[in-house]
CSV table of C-alpha atoms and ligand atoms in Angstrom, one decimal:
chain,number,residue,atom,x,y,z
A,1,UNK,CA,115.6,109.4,119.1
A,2,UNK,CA,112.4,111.1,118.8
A,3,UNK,CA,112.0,114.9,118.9
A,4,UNK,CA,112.0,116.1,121.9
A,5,UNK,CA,107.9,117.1,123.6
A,6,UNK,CA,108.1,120.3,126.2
A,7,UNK,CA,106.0,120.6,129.1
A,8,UNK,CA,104.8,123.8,127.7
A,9,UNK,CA,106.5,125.9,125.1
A,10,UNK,CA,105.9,129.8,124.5
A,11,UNK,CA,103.1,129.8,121.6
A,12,UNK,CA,103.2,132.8,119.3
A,13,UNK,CA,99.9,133.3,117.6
A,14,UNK,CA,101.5,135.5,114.4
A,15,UNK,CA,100.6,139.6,115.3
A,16,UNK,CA,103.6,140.2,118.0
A,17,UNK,CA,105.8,141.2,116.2
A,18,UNK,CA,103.6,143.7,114.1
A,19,UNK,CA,102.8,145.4,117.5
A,20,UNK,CA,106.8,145.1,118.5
A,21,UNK,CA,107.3,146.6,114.7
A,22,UNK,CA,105.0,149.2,115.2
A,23,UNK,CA,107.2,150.2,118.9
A,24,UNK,CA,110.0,150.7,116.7
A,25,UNK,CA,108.8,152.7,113.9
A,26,UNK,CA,107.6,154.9,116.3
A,27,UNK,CA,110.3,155.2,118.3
A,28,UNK,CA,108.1,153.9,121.8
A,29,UNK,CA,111.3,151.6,122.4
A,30,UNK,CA,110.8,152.4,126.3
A,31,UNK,CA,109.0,151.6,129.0
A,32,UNK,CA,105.5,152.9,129.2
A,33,UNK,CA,104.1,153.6,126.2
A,34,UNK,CA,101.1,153.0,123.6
A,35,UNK,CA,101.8,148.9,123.5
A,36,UNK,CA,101.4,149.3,127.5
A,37,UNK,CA,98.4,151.3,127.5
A,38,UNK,CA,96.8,148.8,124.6
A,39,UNK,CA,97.7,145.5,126.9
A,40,UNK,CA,96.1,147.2,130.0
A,41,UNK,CA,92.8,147.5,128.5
A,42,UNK,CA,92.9,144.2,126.3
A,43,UNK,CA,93.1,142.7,129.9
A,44,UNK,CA,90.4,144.6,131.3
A,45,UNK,CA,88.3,144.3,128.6
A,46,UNK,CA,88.9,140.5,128.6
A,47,UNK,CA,88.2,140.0,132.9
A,48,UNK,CA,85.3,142.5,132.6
A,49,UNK,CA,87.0,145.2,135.2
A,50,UNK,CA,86.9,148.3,135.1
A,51,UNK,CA,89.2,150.9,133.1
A,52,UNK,CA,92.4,151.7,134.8
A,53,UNK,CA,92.5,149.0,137.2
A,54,UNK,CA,95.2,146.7,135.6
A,55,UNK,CA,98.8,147.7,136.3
A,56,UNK,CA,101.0,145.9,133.8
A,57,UNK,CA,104.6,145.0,135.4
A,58,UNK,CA,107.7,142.9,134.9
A,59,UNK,CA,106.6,140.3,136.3
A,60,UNK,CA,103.8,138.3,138.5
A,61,UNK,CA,106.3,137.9,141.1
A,62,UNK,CA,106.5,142.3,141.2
A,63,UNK,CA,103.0,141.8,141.0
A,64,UNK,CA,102.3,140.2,144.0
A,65,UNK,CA,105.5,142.2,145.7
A,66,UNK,CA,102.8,145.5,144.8
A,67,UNK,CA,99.8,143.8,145.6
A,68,UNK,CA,101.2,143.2,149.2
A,69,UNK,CA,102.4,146.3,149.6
A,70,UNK,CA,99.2,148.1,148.9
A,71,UNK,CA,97.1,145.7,151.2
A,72,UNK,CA,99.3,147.4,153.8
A,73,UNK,CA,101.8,144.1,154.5
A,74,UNK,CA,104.7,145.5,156.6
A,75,UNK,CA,107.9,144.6,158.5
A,76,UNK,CA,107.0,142.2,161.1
A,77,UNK,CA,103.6,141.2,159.7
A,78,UNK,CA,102.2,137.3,159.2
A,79,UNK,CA,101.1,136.5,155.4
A,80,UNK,CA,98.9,133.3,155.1
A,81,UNK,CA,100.0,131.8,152.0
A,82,UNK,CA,99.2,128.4,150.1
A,83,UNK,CA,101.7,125.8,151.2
A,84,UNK,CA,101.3,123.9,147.6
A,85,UNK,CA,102.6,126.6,145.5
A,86,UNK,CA,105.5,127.6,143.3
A,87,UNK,CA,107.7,130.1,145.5
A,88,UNK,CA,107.1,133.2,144.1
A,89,UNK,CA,103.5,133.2,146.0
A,90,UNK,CA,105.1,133.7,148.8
A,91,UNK,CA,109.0,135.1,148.6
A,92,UNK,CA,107.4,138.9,148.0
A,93,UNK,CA,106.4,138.1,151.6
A,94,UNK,CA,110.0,137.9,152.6
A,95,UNK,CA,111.0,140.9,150.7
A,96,UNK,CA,108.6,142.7,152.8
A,97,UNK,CA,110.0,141.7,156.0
A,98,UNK,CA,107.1,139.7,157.1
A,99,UNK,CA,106.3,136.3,157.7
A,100,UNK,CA,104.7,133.6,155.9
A,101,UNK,CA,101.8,130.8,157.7
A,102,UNK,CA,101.5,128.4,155.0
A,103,UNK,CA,97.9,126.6,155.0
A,104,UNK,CA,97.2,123.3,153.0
A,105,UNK,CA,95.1,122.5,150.1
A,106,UNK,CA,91.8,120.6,150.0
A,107,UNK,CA,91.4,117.0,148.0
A,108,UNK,CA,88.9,118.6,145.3
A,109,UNK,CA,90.6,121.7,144.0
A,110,UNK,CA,94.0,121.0,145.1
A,111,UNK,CA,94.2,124.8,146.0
A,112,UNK,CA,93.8,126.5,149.8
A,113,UNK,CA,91.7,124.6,152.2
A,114,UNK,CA,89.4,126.9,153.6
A,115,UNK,CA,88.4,125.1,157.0
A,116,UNK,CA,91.9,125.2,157.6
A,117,UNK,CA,92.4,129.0,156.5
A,118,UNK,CA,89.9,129.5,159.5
A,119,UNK,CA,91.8,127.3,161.6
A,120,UNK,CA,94.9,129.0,161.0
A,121,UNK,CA,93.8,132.5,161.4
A,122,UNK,CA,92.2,131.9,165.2
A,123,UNK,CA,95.5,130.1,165.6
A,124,UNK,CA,97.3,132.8,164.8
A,125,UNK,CA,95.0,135.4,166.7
A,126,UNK,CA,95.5,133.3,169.7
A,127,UNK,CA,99.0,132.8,169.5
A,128,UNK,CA,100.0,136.4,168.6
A,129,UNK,CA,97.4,138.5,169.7
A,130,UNK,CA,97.1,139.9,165.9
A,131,UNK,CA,95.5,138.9,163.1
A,132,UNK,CA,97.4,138.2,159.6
A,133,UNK,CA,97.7,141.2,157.4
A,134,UNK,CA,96.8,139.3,154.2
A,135,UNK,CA,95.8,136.1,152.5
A,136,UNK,CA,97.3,134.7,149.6
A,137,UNK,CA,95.1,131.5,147.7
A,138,UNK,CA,96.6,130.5,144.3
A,139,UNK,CA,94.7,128.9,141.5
A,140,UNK,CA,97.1,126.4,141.2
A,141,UNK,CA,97.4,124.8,137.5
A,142,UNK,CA,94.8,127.1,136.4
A,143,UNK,CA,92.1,125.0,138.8
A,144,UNK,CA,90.0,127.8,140.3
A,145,UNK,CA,90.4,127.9,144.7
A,146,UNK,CA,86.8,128.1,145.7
A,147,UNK,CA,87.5,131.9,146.2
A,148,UNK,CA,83.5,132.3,147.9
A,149,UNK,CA,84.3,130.7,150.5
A,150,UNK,CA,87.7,131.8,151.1
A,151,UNK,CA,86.7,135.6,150.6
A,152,UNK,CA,84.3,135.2,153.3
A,153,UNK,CA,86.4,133.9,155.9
A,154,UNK,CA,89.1,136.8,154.6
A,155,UNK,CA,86.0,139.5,155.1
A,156,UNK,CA,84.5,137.7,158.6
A,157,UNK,CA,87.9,138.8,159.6
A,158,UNK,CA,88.5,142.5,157.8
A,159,UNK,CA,92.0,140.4,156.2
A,160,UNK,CA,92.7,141.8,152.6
A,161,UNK,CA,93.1,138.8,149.6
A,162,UNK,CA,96.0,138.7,147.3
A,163,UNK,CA,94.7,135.9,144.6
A,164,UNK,CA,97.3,134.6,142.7
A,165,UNK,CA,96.0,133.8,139.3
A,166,UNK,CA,99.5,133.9,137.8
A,167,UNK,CA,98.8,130.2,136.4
A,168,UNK,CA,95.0,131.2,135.7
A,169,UNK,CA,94.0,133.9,133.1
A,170,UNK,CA,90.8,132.3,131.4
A,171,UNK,CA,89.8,130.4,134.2
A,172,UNK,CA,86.5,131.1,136.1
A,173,UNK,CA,84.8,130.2,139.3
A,174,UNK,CA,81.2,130.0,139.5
A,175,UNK,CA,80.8,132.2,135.6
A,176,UNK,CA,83.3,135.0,137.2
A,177,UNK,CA,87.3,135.1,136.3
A,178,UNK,CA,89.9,134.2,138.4
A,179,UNK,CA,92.2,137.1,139.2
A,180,UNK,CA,89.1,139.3,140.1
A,181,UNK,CA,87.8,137.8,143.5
A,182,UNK,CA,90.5,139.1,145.9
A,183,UNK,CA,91.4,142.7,146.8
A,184,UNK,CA,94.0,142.5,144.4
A,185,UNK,CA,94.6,139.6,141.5
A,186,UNK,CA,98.0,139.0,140.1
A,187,UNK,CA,98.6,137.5,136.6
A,188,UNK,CA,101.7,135.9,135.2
A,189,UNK,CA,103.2,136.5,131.7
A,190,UNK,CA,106.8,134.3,131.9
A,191,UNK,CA,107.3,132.0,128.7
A,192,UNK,CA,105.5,128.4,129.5
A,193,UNK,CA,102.2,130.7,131.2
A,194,UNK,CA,98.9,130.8,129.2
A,195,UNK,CA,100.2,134.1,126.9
A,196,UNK,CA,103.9,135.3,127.4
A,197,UNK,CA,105.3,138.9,127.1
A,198,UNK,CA,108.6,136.8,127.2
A,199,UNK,CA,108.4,137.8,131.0
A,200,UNK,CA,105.9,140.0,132.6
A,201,UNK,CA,102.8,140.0,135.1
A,202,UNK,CA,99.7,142.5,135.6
A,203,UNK,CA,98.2,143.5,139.3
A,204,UNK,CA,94.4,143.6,139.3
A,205,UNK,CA,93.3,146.7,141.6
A,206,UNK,CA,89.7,147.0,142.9
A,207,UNK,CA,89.7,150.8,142.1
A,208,UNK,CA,91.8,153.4,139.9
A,209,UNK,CA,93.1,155.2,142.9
A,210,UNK,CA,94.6,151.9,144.2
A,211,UNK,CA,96.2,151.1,140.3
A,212,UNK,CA,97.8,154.5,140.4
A,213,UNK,CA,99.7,153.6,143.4
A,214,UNK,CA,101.0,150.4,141.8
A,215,UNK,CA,102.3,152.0,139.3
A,216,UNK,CA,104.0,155.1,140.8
A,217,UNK,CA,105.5,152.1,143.3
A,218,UNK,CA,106.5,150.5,140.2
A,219,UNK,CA,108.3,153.6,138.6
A,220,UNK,CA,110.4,154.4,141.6
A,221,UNK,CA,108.0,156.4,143.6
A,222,UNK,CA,108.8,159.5,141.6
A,223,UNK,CA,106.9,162.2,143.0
A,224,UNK,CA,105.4,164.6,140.5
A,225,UNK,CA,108.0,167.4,141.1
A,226,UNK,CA,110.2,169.1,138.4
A,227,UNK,CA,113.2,167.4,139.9
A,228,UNK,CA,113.6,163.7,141.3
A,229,UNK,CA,111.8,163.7,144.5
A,230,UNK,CA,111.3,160.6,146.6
A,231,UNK,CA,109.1,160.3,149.9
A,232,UNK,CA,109.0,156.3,149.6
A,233,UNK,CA,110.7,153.3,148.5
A,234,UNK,CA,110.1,152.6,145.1
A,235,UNK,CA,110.8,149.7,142.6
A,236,UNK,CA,111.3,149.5,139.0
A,237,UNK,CA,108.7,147.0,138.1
A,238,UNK,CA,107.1,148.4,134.6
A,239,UNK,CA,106.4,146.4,131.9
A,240,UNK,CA,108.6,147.4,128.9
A,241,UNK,CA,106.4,148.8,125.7
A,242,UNK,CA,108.2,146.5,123.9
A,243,UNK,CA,107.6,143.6,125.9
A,244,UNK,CA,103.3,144.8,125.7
A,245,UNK,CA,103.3,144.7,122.2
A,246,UNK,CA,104.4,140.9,122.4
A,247,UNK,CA,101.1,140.7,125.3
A,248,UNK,CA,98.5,142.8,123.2
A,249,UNK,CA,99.9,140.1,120.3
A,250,UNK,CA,98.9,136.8,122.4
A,251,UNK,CA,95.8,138.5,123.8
A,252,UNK,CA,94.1,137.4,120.0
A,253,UNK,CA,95.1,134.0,120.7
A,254,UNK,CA,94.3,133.6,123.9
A,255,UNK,CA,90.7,131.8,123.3
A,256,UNK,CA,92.1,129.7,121.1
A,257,UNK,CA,95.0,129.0,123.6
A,258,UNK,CA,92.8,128.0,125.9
A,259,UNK,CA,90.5,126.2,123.9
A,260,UNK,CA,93.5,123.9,122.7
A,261,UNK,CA,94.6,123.4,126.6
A,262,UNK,CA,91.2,122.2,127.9
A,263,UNK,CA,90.8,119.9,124.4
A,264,UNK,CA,94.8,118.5,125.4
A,265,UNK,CA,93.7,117.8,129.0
A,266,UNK,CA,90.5,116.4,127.8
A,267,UNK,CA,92.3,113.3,125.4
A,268,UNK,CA,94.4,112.8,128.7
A,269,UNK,CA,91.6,112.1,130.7
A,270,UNK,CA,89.8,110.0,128.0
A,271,UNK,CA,93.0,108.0,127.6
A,272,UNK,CA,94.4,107.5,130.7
A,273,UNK,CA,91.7,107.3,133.2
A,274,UNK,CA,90.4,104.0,132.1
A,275,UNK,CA,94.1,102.8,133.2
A,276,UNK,CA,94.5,101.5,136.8
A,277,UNK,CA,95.9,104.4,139.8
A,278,UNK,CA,96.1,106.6,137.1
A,279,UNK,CA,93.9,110.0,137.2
A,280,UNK,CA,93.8,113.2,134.9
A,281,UNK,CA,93.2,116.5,137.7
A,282,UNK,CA,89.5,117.5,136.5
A,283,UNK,CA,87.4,120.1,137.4
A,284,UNK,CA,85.3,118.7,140.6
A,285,UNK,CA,81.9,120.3,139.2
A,286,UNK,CA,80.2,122.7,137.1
A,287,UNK,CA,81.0,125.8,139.3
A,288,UNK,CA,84.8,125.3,137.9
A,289,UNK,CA,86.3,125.7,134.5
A,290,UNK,CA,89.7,125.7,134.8
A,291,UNK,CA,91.9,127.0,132.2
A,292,UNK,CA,94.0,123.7,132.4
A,293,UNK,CA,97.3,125.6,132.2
A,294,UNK,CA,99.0,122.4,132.5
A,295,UNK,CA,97.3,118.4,132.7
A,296,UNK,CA,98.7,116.7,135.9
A,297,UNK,CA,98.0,113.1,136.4
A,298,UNK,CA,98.3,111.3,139.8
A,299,UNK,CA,99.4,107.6,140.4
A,300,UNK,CA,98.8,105.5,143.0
A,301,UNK,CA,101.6,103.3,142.9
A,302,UNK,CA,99.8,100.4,144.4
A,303,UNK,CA,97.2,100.0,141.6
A,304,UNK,CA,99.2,101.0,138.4
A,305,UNK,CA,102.5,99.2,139.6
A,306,UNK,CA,104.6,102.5,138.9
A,307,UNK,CA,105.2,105.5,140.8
A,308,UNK,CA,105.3,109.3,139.5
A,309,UNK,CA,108.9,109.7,139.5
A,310,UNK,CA,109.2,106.4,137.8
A,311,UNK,CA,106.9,107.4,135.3
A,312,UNK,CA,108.6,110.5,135.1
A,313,UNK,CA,111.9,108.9,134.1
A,314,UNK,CA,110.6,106.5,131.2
A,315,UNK,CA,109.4,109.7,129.6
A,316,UNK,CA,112.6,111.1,129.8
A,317,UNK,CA,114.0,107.9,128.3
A,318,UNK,CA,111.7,108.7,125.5
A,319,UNK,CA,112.4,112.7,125.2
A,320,UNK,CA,109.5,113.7,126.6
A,321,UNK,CA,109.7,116.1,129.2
A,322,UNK,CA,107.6,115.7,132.3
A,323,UNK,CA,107.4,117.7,135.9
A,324,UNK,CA,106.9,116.4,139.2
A,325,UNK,CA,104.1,118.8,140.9
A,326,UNK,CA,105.4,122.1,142.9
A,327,UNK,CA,106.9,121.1,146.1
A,328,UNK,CA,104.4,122.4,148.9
A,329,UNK,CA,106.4,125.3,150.4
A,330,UNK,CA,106.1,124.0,154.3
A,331,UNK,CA,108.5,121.1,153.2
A,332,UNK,CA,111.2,123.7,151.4
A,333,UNK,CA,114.6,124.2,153.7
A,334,UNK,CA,114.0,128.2,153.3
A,335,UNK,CA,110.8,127.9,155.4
A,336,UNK,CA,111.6,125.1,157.5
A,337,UNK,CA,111.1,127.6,160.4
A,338,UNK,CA,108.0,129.2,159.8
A,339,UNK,CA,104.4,128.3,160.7
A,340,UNK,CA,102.5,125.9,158.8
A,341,UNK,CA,99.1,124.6,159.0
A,342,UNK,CA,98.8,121.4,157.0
A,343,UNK,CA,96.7,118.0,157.0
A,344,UNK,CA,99.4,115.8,154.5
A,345,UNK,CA,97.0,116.7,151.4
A,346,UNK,CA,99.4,118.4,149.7
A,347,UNK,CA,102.2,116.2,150.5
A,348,UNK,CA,100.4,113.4,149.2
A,349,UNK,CA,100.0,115.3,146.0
A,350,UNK,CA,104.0,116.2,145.5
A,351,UNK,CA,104.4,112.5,146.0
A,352,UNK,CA,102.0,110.9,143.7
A,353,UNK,CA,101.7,113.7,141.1
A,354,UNK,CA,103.1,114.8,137.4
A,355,UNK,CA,102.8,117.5,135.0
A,356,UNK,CA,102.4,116.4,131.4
A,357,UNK,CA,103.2,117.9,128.2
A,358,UNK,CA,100.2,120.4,127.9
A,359,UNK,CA,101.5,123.4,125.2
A,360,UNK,CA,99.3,124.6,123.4
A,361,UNK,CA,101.4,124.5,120.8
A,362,UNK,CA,101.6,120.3,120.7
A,363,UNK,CA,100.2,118.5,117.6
A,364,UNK,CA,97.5,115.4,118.0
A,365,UNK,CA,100.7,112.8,117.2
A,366,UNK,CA,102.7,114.3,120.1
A,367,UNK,CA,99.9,113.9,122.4
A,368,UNK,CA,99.2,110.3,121.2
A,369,UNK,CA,103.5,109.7,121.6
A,370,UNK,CA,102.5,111.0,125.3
A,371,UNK,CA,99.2,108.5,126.0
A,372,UNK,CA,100.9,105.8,124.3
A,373,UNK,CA,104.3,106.0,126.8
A,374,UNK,CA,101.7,106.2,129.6
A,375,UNK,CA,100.1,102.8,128.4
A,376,UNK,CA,103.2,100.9,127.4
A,377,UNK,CA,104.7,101.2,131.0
A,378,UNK,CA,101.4,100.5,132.4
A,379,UNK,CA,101.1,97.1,130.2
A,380,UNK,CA,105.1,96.6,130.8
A,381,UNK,CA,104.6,95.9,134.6
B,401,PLP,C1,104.7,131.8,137.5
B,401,PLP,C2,104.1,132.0,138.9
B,401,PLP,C3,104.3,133.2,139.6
B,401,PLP,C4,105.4,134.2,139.3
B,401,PLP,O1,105.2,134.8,138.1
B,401,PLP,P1,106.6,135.4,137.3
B,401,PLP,O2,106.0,136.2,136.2
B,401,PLP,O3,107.4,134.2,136.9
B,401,PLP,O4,107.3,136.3,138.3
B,401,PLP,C5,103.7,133.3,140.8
B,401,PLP,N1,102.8,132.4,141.3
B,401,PLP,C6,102.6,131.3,140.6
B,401,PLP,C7,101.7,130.3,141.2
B,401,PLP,C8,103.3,131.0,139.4
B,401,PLP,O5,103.1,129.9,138.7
């Protein structure tokens, strides 16, 4: 049997462990710290925002818990949320006691449909006499929403956006980067996402004011008294310093990381879209330029004689690991009972979709062992 080919690996670019190193010698084995203050401001530096607005946190998931919670979400609240989305998008909705409205995804971009964001929010006006208290669009794959158009619907209406870029750092919409078109933009740093803190996420504030109160949320609401004195609920959602100095490591590598993904998904495209149903997700013009976190393909059954999840099992059968696309989140048991606005796009697209082996770490050979599976089952029926 042939060596096993991930979906997408953690890639270590070589310097972690000097920052890591460095956390030790200098006893900053805690969290907060130098590494945290470092990773902050590579991250601002990189996304052109301003000093002091990134929060670094345990995770994207916390992030988007905060982000919520500053755009003033509360107990009994709607949330719209993208329906084609992995589910920690929308479970920090939960946690808050509110409720998620889950609203489809457009053909092009695969990410929130914004006629249907309009839709939904008069729907909701109508039907509850309030408007919903935030907006949630997610960069799904890395492949920018077309945030100008969603951000003006979300300001017609006065509703704050929560953009989830978790799967999109280095990806830009129309020249700006995703994560810094909402009121808030949450990044993810778990092990398979463009860089990995071996888990971690970042909250993107639109002022210092507002990143203060991320963090004091995220280091138990402590109030600056001599003794422990607590006025909210807090969480403890800090990124370790240990943890940053793995981040500020990846942050040199990130380019290149990129670089690799968009030259992986380009000999996918190259290869495969010549072959009958099959498709490589591309960006749909020049105003996108997607990170290509991970290469999905779609297959229309009819024309390549093989379906996804067929596909998906002869790549097993050859150790290559594969992923059907996220399951939309109207058609998950948990949130069988909440409101959903949906046309059968993204249905469609859990159907007749895959994820492909897209680490940046993958050699030209592995990539070829990928293509060349692809085209034998084609040829085979
Ligand atoms: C990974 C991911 C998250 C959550 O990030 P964690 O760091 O794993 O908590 C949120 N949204 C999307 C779309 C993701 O892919």
């Amino acid at each position: 049997m042939q060596q096993r080919i991930w979906l997408s690996l953690a890639h270590m670019g070589g310097k972690e462990q000097a920052f890591i190193q460095e956390a030790f010698d200098t006893n900053w084995v805690v969290p907060l710290g130098p590494n945290v203050d470092g990773f902050e401001a590579d991250l601002e530096k990189y996304l052109q925002v301003r000093n002091k607005t990134i929060a670094a946190l345990c995770s994207g998931t916390a992030a988007i818990h905060l982000g919520l919670l500053l755009a003033g979400v509360e107990k009994g609240d709607e949330v719209i949320c993208q329906s084609f989305t992995f589910s920690a998008s929308c479970n920090p909705i939960v946690y808050l006691g509110a409720t998620p409205v889950f609203v489809d995804s457009e053909k092009d971009t695969w990410n929130m449909d914004p006629a249907l964001l309009r839709e939904a929010i008069e729907d909701r006006i109508k039907k509850t006499g309030r408007k919903p208290k935030a907006i949630v669009p997610v960069h799904l794959y890395g492949m920018p929403a077309k945030m100008d158009e969603i951000m003006a619907i979300a300001n017609q209406y006065g509703i704050p956006v929560v953009e989830d870029a978790a799967e999109a750092l280095g990806s830009t919409y129309k020249g700006r980067p995703c994560g810094t078109w909402g009121r808030f933009g949450i990044l993810s740093f778990n092990g398979n996402k463009m860089i990995t803190t071996s888990g971690g996420g970042a909250l993107i504030c639109p002022d210092e004011e507002n990143c203060r109160k991320a963090i004091f949320y995220a280091t138990q609401a402590r109030e600056p008294y001599p003794y422990y004195q607590h006025m909210q609920i807090g969480y403890n959602y800090r990124l370790s310093n240990i943890c940053a100095g793995i981040g500020r490591g990846q942050m040199l590598v990130l380019d290149e990381h990129i670089a690799r993904r968009r030259q992986i998904q380009r000999m996918y495209r190259e290869a495969i879209n010549p072959i009958p149903g099959c498709r490589i997700m591309d960006n749909p013009s020049a105003d996108f330029n997607s990170n290509f976190w991970l290469s999905c393909i779609l297959v229309d059954k009819d024309k390549a004689g093989f379906s996804a999840e067929e596909l998906r099992l002869y790549l097993e059968s050859q150790n290559i690991e594969s992923r059907r696309l996220w399951k939309p989140m109207h058609l998950q048991p948990v949130f069988a009972h909440v409101p959903s606005y949906t046309h059968g796009i993204s249905d469609a697209f859990f159907e007749t979709g895959l994820c492909l082996p897209s680490g940046s770490s993958l050699t030209e050979e592995e990539i070829q062992r990928v293509i060349s599976c692809i085209q034998h089952i084609t040829g085979r029926n």
